[in-house]
Coordinates of C-alpha atoms and ligand atoms in Angstrom, one line a residue:
X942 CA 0.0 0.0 0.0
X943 CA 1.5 3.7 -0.6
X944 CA 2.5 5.2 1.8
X945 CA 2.5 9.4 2.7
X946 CA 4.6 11.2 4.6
X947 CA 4.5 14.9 5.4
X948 CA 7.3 17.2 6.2
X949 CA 6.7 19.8 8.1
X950 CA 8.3 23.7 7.3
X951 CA 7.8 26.9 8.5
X952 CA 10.8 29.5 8.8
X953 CA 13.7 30.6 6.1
X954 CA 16.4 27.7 8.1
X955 CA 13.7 24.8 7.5
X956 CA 13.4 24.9 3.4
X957 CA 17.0 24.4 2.3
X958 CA 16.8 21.1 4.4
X959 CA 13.5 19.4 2.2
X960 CA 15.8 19.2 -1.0
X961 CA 17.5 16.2 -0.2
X962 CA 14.7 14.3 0.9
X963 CA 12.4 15.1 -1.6
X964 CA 15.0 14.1 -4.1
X965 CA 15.3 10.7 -2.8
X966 CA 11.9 9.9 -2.1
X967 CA 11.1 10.5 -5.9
X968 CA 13.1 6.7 -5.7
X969 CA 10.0 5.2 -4.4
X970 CA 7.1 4.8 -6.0
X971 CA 5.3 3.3 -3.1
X972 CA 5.7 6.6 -1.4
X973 CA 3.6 9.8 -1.5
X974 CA 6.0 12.7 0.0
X975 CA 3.9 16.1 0.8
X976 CA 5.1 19.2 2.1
X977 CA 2.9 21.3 4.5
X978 CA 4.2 24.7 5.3
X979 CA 3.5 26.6 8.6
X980 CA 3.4 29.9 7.2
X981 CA 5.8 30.9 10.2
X982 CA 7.8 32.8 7.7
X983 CA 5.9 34.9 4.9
X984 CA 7.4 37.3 3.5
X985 CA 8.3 36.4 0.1
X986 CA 11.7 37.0 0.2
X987 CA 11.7 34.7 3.4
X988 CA 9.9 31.8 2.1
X989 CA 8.4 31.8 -1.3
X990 CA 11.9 32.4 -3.3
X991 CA 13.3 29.1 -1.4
X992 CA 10.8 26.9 -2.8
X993 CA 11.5 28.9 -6.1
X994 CA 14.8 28.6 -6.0
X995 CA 15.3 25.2 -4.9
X996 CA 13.0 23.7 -7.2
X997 CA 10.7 22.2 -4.1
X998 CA 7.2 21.2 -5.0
X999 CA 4.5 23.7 -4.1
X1000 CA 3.1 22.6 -0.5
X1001 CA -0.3 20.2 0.0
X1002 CA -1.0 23.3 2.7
X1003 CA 0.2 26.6 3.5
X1004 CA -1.2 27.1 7.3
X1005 CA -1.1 31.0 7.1
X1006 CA -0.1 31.0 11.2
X1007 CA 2.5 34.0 10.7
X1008 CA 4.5 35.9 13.9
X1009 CA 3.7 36.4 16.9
X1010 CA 4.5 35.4 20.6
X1011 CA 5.9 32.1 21.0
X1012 CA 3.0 30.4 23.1
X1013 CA 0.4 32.1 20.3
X1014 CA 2.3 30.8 17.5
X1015 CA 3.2 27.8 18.6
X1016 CA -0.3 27.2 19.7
X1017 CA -2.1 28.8 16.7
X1018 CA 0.5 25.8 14.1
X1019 CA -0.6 22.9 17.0
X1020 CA -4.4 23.9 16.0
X1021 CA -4.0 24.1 12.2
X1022 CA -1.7 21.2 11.8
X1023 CA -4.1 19.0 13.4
X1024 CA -6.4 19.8 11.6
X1025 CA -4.1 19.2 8.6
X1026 CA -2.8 15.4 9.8
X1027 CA -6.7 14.7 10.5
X1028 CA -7.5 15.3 6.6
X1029 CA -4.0 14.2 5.1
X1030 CA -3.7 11.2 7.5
X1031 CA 0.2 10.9 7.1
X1032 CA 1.8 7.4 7.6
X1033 CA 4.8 9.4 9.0
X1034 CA 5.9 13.5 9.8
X1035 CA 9.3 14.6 9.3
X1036 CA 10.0 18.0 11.1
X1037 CA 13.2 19.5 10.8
X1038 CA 15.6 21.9 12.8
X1039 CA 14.6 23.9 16.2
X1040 CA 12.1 26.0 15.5
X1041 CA 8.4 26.8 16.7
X1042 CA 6.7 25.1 13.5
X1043 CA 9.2 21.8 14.7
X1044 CA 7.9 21.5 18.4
X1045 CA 4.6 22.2 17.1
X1046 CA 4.2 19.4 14.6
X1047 CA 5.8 17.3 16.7
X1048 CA 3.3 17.5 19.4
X1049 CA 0.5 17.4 17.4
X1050 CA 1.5 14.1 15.8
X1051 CA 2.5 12.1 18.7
X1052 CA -0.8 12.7 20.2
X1053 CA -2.5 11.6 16.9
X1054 CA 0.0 8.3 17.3
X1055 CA 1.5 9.7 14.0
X1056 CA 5.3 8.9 14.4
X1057 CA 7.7 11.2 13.8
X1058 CA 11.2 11.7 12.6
X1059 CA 13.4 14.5 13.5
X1060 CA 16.0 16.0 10.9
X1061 CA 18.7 17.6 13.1
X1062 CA 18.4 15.8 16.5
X1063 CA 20.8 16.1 19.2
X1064 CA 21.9 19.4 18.5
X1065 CA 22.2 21.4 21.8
X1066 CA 23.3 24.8 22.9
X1067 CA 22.8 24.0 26.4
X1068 CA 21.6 28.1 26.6
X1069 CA 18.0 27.7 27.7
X1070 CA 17.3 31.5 27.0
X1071 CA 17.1 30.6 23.6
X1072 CA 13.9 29.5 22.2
X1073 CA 15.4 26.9 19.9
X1074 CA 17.0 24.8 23.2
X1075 CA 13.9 24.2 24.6
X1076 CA 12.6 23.0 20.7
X1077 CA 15.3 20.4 20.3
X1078 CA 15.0 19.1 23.9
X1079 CA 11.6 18.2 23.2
X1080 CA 11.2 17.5 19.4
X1081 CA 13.6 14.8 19.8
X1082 CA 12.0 13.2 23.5
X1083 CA 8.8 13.5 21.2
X1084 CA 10.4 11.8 18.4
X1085 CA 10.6 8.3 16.9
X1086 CA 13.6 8.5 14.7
X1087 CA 16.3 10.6 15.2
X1088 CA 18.9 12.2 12.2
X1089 CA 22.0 13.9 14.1
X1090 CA 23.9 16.0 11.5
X1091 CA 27.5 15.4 14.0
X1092 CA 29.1 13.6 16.9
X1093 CA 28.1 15.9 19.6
X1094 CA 24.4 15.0 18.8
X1095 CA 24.8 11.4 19.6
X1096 CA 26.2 12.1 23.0
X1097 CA 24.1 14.8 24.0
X1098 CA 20.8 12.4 23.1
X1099 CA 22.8 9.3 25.3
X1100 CA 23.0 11.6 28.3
X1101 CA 19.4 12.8 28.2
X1102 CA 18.4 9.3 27.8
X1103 CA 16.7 8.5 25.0
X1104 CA 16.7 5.1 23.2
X1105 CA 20.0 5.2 21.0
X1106 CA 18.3 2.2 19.0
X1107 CA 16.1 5.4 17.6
X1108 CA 19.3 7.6 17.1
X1109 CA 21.5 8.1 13.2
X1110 CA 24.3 10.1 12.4
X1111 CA 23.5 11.1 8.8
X1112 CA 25.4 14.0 8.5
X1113 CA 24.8 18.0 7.6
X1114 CA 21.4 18.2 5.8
X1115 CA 22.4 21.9 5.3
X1116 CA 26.0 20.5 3.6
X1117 CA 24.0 18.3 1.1
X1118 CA 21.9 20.9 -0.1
X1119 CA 25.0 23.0 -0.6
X1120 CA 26.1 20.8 -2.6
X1121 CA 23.2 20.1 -4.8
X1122 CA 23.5 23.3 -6.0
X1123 CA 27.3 24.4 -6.0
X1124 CA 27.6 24.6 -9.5
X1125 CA 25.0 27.4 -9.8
X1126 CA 26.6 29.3 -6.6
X1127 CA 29.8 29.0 -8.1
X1128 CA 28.6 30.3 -11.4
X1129 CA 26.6 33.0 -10.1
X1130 CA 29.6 35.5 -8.2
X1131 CA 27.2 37.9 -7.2
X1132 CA 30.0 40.1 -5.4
X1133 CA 30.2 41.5 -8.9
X1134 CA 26.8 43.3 -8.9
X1135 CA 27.8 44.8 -5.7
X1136 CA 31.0 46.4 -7.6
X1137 CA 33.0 44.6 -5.6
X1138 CA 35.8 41.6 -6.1
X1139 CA 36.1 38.3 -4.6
X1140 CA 37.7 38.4 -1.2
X1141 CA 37.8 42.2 -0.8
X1142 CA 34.8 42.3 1.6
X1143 CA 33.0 40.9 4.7
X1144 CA 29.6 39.5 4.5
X1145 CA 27.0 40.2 7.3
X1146 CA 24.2 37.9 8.8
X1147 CA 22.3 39.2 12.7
X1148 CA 19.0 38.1 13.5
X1149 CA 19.0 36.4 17.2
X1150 CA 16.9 38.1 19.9
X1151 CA 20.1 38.1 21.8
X1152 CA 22.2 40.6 19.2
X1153 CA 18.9 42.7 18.2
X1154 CA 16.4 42.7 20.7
X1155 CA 17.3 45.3 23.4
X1156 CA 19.1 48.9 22.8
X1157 CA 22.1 48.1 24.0
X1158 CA 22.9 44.9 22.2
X1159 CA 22.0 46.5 18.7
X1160 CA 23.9 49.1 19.7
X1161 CA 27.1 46.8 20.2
X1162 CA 26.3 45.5 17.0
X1163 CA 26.4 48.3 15.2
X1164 CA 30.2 49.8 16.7
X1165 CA 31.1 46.1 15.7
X1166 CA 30.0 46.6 12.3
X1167 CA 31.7 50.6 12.3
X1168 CA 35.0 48.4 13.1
X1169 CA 35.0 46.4 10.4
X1170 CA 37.4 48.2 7.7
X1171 CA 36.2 46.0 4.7
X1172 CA 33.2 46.6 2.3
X1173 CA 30.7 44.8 3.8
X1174 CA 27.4 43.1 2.6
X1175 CA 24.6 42.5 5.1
X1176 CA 21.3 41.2 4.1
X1177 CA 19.1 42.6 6.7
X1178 CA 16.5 40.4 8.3
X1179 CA 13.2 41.6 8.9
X1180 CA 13.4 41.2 12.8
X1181 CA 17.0 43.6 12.5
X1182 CA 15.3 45.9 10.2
X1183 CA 11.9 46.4 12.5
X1184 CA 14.4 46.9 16.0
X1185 CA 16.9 49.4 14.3
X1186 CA 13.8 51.8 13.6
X1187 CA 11.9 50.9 16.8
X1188 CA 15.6 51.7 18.8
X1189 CA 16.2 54.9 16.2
X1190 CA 19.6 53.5 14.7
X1191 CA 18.5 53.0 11.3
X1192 CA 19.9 56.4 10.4
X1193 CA 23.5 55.0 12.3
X1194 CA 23.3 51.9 10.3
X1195 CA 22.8 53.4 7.5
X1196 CA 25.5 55.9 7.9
X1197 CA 28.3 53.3 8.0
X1198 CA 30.6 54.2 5.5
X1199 CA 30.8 51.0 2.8
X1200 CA 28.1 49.1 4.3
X1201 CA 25.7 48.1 1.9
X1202 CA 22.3 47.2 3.1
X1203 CA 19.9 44.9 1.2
X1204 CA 17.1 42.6 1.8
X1205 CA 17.2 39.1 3.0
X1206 CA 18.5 37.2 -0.3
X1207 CA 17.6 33.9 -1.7
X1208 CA 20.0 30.6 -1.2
X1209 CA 21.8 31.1 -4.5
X1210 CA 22.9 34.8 -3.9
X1211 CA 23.4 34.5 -0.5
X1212 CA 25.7 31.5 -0.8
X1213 CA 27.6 33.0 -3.8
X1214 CA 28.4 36.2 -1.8
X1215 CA 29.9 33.8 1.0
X1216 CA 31.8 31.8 -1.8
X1217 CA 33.5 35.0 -2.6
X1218 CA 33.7 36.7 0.8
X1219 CA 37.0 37.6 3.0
X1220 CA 34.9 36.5 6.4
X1221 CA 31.3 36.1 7.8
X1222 CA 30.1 37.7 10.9
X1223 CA 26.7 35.9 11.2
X1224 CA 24.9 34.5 14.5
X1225 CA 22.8 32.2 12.8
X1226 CA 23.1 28.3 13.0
X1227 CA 23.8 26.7 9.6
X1228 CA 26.2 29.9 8.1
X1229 CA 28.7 27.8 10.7
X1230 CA 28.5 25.1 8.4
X1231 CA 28.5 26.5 5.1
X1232 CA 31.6 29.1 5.8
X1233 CA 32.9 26.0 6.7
X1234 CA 32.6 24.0 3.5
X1235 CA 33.6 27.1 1.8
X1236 CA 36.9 27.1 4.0
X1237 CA 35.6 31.0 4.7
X1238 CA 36.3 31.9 8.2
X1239 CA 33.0 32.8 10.4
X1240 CA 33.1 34.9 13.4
X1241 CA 30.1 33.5 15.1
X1242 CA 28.3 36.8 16.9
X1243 CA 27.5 34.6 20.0
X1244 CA 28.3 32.8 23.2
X1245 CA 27.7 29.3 22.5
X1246 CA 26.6 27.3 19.3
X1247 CA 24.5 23.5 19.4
X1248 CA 27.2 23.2 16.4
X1249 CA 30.8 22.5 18.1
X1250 CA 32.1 20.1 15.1
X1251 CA 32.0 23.4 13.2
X1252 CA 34.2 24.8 15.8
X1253 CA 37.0 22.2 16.0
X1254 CA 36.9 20.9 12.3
X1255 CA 35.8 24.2 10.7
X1256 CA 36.3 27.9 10.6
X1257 CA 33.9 28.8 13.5
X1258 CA 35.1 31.2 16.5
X1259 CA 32.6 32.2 19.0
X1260 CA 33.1 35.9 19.4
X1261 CA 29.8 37.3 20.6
X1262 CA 29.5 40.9 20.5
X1263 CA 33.6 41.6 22.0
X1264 CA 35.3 43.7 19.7
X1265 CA 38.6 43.2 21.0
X1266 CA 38.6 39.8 20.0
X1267 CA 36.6 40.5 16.4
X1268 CA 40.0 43.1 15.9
X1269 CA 42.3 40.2 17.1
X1270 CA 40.7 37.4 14.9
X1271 CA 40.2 40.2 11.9
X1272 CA 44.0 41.0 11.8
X1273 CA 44.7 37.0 12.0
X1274 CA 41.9 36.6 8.7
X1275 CA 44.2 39.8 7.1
X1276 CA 47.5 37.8 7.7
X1277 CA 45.8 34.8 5.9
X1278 CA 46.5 32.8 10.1
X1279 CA 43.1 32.0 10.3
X1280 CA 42.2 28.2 10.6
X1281 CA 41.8 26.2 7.8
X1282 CA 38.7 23.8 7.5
X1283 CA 39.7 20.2 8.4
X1284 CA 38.9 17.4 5.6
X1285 CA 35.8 15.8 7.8
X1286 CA 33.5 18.6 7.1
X1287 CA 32.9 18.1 3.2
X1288 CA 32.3 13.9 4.2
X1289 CA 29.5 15.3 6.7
X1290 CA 27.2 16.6 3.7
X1291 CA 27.7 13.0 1.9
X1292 CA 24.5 11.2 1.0
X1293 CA 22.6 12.3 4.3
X1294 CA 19.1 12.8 2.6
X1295 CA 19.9 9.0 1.3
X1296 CA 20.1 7.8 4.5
X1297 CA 17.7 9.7 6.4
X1298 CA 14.9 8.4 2.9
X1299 CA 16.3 4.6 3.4
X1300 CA 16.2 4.4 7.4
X1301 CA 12.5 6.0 6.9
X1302 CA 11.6 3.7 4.2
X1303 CA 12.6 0.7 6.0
X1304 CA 10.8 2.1 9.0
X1305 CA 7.5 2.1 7.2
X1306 CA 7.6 -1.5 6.0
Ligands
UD1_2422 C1 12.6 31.8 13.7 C2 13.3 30.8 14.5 C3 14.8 31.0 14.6 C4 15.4 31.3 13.2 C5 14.7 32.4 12.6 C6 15.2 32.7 11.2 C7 11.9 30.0 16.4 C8 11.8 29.9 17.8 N1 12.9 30.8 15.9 O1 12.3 32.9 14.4 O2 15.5 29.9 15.1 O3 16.8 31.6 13.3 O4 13.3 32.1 12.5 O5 14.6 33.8 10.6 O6 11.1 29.5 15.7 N2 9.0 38.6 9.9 C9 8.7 39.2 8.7 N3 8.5 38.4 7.7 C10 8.7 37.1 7.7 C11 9.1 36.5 8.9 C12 9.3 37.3 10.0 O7 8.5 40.4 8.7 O8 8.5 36.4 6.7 C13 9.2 39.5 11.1 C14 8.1 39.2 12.1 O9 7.0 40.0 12.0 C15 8.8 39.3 13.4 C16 10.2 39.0 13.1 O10 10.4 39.2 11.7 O11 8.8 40.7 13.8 C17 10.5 37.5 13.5 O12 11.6 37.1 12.9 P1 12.4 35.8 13.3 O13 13.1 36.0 14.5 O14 13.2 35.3 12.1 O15 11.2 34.8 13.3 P2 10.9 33.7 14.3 O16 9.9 33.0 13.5 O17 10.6 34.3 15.6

């Protein structure tokens, strides 16, 4: 009998990581695979140019939940996916990554004894003020199956516990997808519509309540980003964009001599500019792993990261929002003394969406 499974998406981090799977579920005939989308994310430029971009098949259901606190959102996807799993009666739900839409789904399918597999399990931060910790923790106790992207994963779910019979180290979803489409980032070299050449300038990525939330930690932000000395690219995100003008520095970040502001930008461009960038400054999750692959070093603009792999095999540093030691790591990035990606990274983004499809597959039968 076929079988369907739905994955479940909702913000800008969860669409890159469908394009494996859906790839390798195309192998099997005796398997429906459907998309529902959240709606956590929106905006087009969010959400809409991913599926575009990455070729992903339009979803069976766009939820519509948008922003909001955490307990409304959360609570407003729990209510529409249910009703969603009641009418598309899914044989399985894969959620991926940490965010509201994951828990959500996650919750709502358990208690319709709907099994679930989590894309991304283990992962831990061990910072509970972020909203994504407490996602993890419970996605993957909620969870059937379990795909950790690196070591760490595998111990952290050991320690908390859970049945490692349930547990597989796959590998970097985020790496595979990279992959599938290197030969259009490498093509594109979108530096080149900016005027600018490859390596000659720093590339920009702040969105965490942490960096842009309060006055004082935009602020910071913002004397970082005065310090920098290169041209610098930074896609601003919506949340960025909304606190600079609540907080009245949109005029200061604007001011910043060579810093050239533009919208968020879809996979292709955004990957391209990092291809070609001298450094990153991002606090976001997976940019850890792509500078990485790219061997393009990433000041990471916070305290901890549920990615250490990325720290000791990559071209991570954790740097927060100190200056002193963004100058100290920028002068070792102009001497060309900045740590060199190890050779384990590219084999972490080697057939994970194969795996994850096959482990799933077999589950089902
Ligand atoms: C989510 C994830 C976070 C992820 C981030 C990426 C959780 C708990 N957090 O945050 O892990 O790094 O997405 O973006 O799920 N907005 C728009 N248009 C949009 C989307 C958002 O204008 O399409 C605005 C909202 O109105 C809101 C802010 O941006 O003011 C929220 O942005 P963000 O922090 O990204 O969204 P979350 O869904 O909270």
């Amino acid at each position: 009998m076929r079988k369907k499974i739905v994955s479940v998406v909702g913000a800008r981090p969860n669409f890159m990581k469908i394009a494996p799977l859906e790839r390798e579920f195309r192998r099997f005939d005796h398997i429906q695979h459907l998309t529902v989308h959240t709606g956590q994310h929106y905006d087009k430029e969010m959400s809409d140019i991913f599926f575009d971009q990455l070729g992903l098949s339009k979803p069976e259901r766009d939820l519509g939940v948008g922003s909001g606190g955490h307990g409304e959102m959360t609570g407003r996807i729990m209510i529409e996916f249910e009703k969603a799993c009641l009418d598309l009666k899914p044989d399985m739900v894969i959620v991926v990554g940490d965010v509201n839409s994951t828990i959500a789904a996650s919750l709502v399918a358990r208690k319709l004894f709907i099994p679930v597999s989590h894309v991304e399990a283990g992962l831990r931060s061990f910072d509970e003020t972020m909203p994504e910790e407490l996602n993890r923790r419970l996605t993957d106790c909620l969870s059937n199956l379990l795909f950790v992207s690196e070591p760490s994963g595998m111990e952290n779910l050991k320690r908390e516990g859970i049945d490692m019979t349930r547990a597989h180290l796959v590998g970097d979803i985020m790496l595979e997808t990279l992959q599938m489409f290197l030969p259009a980032i490498s093509k594109a070299a979108k530096w080149e519509g900016f005027g600018l050449e490859r390596g000659s300038y720093a590339l920009v990525t702040l969105h965490r309540p942490s960096n842009v939330d309060s006055l004082e930690a935009l602020t910071e932000v913002i004397e970082i980003l005065e310090t920098i000395g290169l041209p610098t690219i930074f896609p601003i995100h919506p949340r960025t964009l909304k606190r600079a003008a609540e907080f009245g520095l949109a005029d200061r970040l604007e001011r910043i001599p060579n810093l050239k502001l533009t919208p968020p930008l879809p996979y292709i461009e955004f990957l391209s500019l990092m291809e070609g960038c001298k450094f990153v400054f991002s606090d976001s999750g997976s940019v850890q792993s792509e500078a990485s692959f790219f061997n393009i070093p990433c000041l990471v603009g916070r305290e901890n990261t549920e990615r250490p792999i990325y720290l000791r095999e990559g071209t991570s540093a954790l740097v927060g929002r100190d200056r002193h030691k963004i100058v100290d790591l920028l002068d070792q990035i102009r001497l060309g003394e900045f740590r060199q990606a190890g050779p384990e990274i590219k084999k972490l983004g080697t057939r994970v969406g194969a795996q994850i499809v096959d482990i799933i597959v077999e589950n089902l039968s």
